[in-house]
XYZ file of C-alpha atoms in Angstrom:
289
model
C 15.812 -10.656 41.135
C 16.747 -13.999 38.660
C 17.183 -17.329 39.693
C 19.270 -20.133 37.758
C 18.966 -23.896 38.469
C 21.726 -25.855 38.549
C 21.584 -28.619 37.431
C 23.877 -31.854 37.743
C 26.373 -31.895 34.771
C 27.551 -35.633 33.029
C 30.867 -33.688 31.524
C 31.721 -33.815 35.711
C 31.535 -37.970 35.210
C 33.473 -38.444 32.400
C 36.852 -39.964 31.994
C 40.186 -37.846 32.777
C 42.951 -39.706 31.568
C 45.479 -37.937 29.688
C 44.309 -34.478 30.823
C 46.146 -31.867 31.946
C 44.975 -31.331 35.553
C 46.733 -28.132 36.220
C 44.012 -25.427 35.989
C 47.267 -23.070 34.328
C 47.914 -24.727 31.148
C 46.018 -23.545 27.807
C 45.268 -27.703 27.418
C 42.808 -27.768 30.509
C 39.995 -29.477 29.655
C 37.088 -28.111 31.724
C 34.385 -30.195 33.476
C 30.619 -29.081 33.248
C 30.297 -28.274 29.683
C 26.995 -28.188 29.958
C 26.700 -26.612 32.972
C 28.724 -23.610 31.613
C 26.862 -23.802 28.164
C 23.215 -23.462 30.018
C 24.897 -20.610 32.463
C 25.941 -18.599 29.335
C 23.127 -18.116 27.352
C 20.989 -17.226 30.693
C 22.983 -14.119 31.801
C 23.430 -13.838 27.940
C 19.214 -13.128 27.240
C 18.728 -11.550 30.535
C 21.303 -8.582 29.487
C 19.460 -9.117 26.059
C 23.757 -9.480 24.729
C 21.737 -12.366 22.978
C 17.789 -13.577 23.035
C 17.486 -16.009 20.846
C 19.529 -19.641 21.020
C 19.693 -21.145 17.901
C 19.513 -24.864 18.305
C 22.155 -25.922 16.933
C 22.374 -30.558 17.728
C 18.599 -30.575 15.803
C 18.866 -30.679 12.396
C 14.911 -29.700 12.036
C 15.176 -26.116 13.229
C 15.910 -23.390 11.462
C 19.272 -21.244 12.762
C 19.157 -17.557 12.302
C 15.713 -17.330 12.459
C 13.612 -16.651 15.623
C 10.868 -19.018 16.273
C 7.987 -16.497 15.763
C 8.851 -14.987 12.923
C 9.416 -18.740 11.106
C 6.288 -19.590 9.266
C 4.338 -23.028 10.629
C 5.396 -23.625 13.941
C 4.444 -26.003 16.666
C 5.049 -25.036 20.493
C 4.729 -28.406 22.349
C 3.030 -28.323 25.479
C 3.391 -30.079 28.433
C 2.004 -30.254 31.558
C 3.912 -29.475 34.520
C 1.589 -32.465 36.767
C 2.227 -34.468 34.309
C 6.337 -33.408 34.943
C 5.429 -33.576 39.202
C 3.893 -36.858 38.261
C 7.323 -38.411 36.245
C 5.157 -38.634 33.283
C 7.259 -37.150 30.914
C 10.739 -38.144 29.895
C 11.981 -34.590 28.326
C 14.836 -36.317 26.741
C 11.992 -38.776 24.333
C 10.499 -35.265 22.870
C 13.685 -33.438 21.471
C 12.118 -33.006 17.962
C 9.179 -32.689 19.101
C 8.461 -28.858 18.047
C 9.854 -25.857 16.884
C 8.596 -23.888 21.240
C 8.204 -25.302 24.246
C 5.086 -24.314 26.108
C 4.739 -25.215 30.258
C 1.168 -24.886 31.256
C 0.702 -25.385 34.442
C -1.679 -27.386 36.121
C -1.316 -27.781 39.232
C 0.375 -24.847 42.173
C 1.880 -25.662 45.617
C 4.145 -24.198 47.854
C 6.704 -26.569 47.562
C 6.523 -26.108 43.524
C 8.277 -23.352 42.963
C 11.595 -25.811 42.797
C 9.834 -28.276 39.913
C 9.233 -26.060 37.813
C 12.916 -24.231 37.843
C 14.158 -27.913 37.437
C 11.243 -28.569 34.688
C 12.773 -25.103 33.060
C 16.420 -25.941 33.419
C 16.265 -29.445 31.438
C 14.322 -28.562 28.682
C 16.981 -26.211 28.428
C 19.373 -28.821 28.359
C 17.889 -31.776 26.525
C 15.653 -30.119 24.209
C 17.725 -26.081 23.263
C 14.238 -24.615 22.073
C 12.461 -21.496 23.092
C 10.526 -22.111 26.693
C 7.309 -20.520 27.300
C 5.441 -20.704 30.736
C 1.132 -20.649 30.637
C -1.004 -20.889 33.141
C -4.328 -23.448 33.361
C -6.738 -20.874 34.366
C -9.611 -22.963 32.666
C -9.360 -25.676 34.268
C -7.822 -24.505 37.588
C -8.903 -22.610 40.595
C -6.083 -20.960 40.579
C -7.178 -16.676 42.288
C -5.729 -14.438 40.018
C -2.700 -13.415 42.394
C -1.401 -17.059 42.116
C -1.433 -17.093 38.552
C 0.331 -14.492 38.783
C 3.243 -15.229 40.756
C 3.181 -18.198 38.705
C 3.973 -16.160 35.702
C 6.739 -13.223 37.664
C 8.476 -16.702 38.500
C 8.552 -17.732 35.123
C 10.167 -13.929 34.146
C 12.547 -14.780 36.977
C 13.943 -17.540 35.699
C 14.451 -16.417 31.983
C 11.951 -17.969 29.843
C 11.640 -17.027 26.140
C 8.056 -16.840 26.179
C 4.852 -15.856 28.926
C 1.674 -16.440 28.381
C -0.607 -13.788 29.791
C -3.781 -15.001 30.343
C -6.482 -11.268 28.855
C -9.351 -12.240 31.332
C -6.796 -10.867 33.882
C -7.027 -6.901 34.861
C -4.884 -4.469 32.905
C -3.390 -3.525 36.500
C -1.783 -7.164 36.513
C -0.652 -7.625 32.993
C 0.287 -4.079 32.687
C 2.260 -5.232 36.386
C 4.414 -7.926 33.783
C 4.742 -6.588 31.113
C 6.400 -3.972 33.148
C 9.198 -6.502 34.399
C 9.142 -9.049 31.315
C 12.732 -7.562 30.125
C 13.548 -9.383 27.125
C 10.899 -11.986 27.925
C 8.862 -11.746 25.026
C 4.795 -11.126 25.920
C 1.419 -13.592 24.717
C -1.664 -11.677 25.914
C -4.014 -14.742 25.792
C -7.508 -15.543 24.883
C -9.606 -18.899 24.309
C -12.873 -19.260 23.556
C -14.935 -21.840 24.951
C -18.163 -20.854 24.870
C -20.376 -20.128 21.381
C -21.381 -16.944 19.863
C -24.325 -15.806 16.872
C -21.450 -13.850 15.198
C -18.360 -15.590 16.415
C -15.160 -14.288 14.761
C -17.335 -11.729 13.294
C -18.225 -10.290 16.952
C -16.146 -6.596 17.537
C -15.099 -7.968 20.922
C -12.626 -10.001 19.201
C -10.530 -6.683 18.126
C -11.812 -4.711 21.047
C -9.523 -7.499 22.839
C -6.336 -7.715 20.413
C -6.882 -3.244 20.245
C -6.391 -4.202 24.806
C -3.599 -6.504 24.406
C -1.859 -4.090 21.685
C -1.966 -1.183 23.808
C -0.965 -3.528 27.994
C 2.300 -4.109 25.879
C 1.913 -7.472 24.263
C 4.511 -8.805 21.829
C 1.881 -11.764 20.437
C -1.555 -12.511 20.601
C -2.883 -15.398 20.732
C -7.081 -16.140 19.648
C -8.196 -19.842 20.295
C -12.331 -20.233 20.298
C -14.179 -23.817 20.508
C -15.275 -24.556 16.548
C -18.919 -25.415 16.962
C -19.764 -25.919 13.083
C -16.983 -25.605 10.111
C -18.141 -21.758 8.627
C -16.172 -20.354 11.882
C -12.953 -21.573 9.717
C -13.803 -19.286 6.788
C -15.000 -16.648 9.528
C -11.889 -16.355 11.312
C -9.886 -16.358 7.892
C -11.857 -13.343 7.903
C -10.537 -12.018 11.159
C -7.415 -12.279 10.445
C -7.660 -10.988 7.263
C -9.502 -7.860 9.300
C -6.340 -7.975 11.256
C -3.255 -7.810 8.878
C -4.946 -4.847 6.849
C -4.938 -2.543 9.394
C -2.380 0.641 9.315
C -0.127 0.889 12.187
C 2.023 -1.798 13.294
C 0.400 -4.218 16.416
C 1.605 -7.727 17.717
C 1.734 -10.184 15.100
C -0.958 -11.806 15.916
C -1.415 -15.849 16.379
C -5.365 -17.456 15.614
C -7.708 -20.735 15.339
C -10.724 -22.411 16.261
C -9.628 -25.720 18.789
C -12.277 -28.367 18.990
C -12.605 -31.095 16.002
C -14.078 -29.168 14.363
C -11.061 -26.428 13.889
C -8.922 -28.687 12.489
C -8.347 -27.032 9.611
C -7.679 -24.295 10.914
C -5.306 -25.405 13.076
C -3.112 -26.457 10.041
C -3.419 -24.024 8.146
C -2.460 -21.303 11.723
C 1.730 -20.348 10.183
C 3.086 -19.093 14.302
C 3.195 -21.257 17.058
C 0.645 -24.148 16.283
C 0.288 -25.904 19.760
C 0.507 -29.889 19.393
C 0.743 -32.272 22.262
C 3.268 -35.660 21.199
C 2.637 -39.200 21.193
C 4.385 -40.362 24.555
C 1.494 -38.129 26.003
C -2.113 -39.130 27.340
C -4.648 -36.824 27.053
C -8.048 -37.555 27.629
C -9.075 -34.172 27.411
C -8.824 -32.113 23.693
C -9.565 -28.314 25.412
C -7.531 -29.515 28.361
C -4.034 -29.303 26.184
C -5.976 -27.026 23.999
C -5.670 -29.457 20.838
C -4.211 -32.686 19.646
C -2.715 -32.480 16.380
């Protein structure tokens, strides 16, 4: 029920001089070290033995705190189409964020293998948790295709799955029921302006629905039309966090040029892009910091 993409291991090409060739010897130097590390973490994650993989190689990573429990963390967003078109070199993005969000913005029958390869390369080169999401607002994907992409993310054993709350309850419940140790982010991007904005009771209804469906994290984004939207957002987040009982972690901020302030002060998983990426639309990549 899971898939592991086996990348070529550079350690298999290292010089073998002075190595003991007898596998029975305790001094035998095993190759395929990278594959061994990748596969060991994969098995530990899908079985629940270890659901967090610290990035020991990065000075920017806190070793003993899961990413969704830290303050002021960033999710580096990459488009799947850019990867397929050869526009992304993951080695250039090593310190780009605390978590990597792979946003699937196009899909075909041959894309399944490419997505598996992208996840495998990201795990090896960046060693950060991975979110898989679907860019629903800028594609013609049907709900069934969106769900099939997200199901593929579960088979790849990624740490987070961003599920569009525009999907019906049946689809969302199915993904939550199959999530294993993957954490589900209930995502809602609001691009239309309303008179009440963040004061609209609909936002609380969406949060309660995500909680009822079993989402671990709720991420709300709204296009800001005036600077007061940032103040309205603060009052909304305070309202959610002051409620009694335990609910999903809330990630909420405004997007667009007028939403910069709320992005700066958002504490968890603020989406960012890298200078090496060329994006022409801010809404297409959520936002640039």
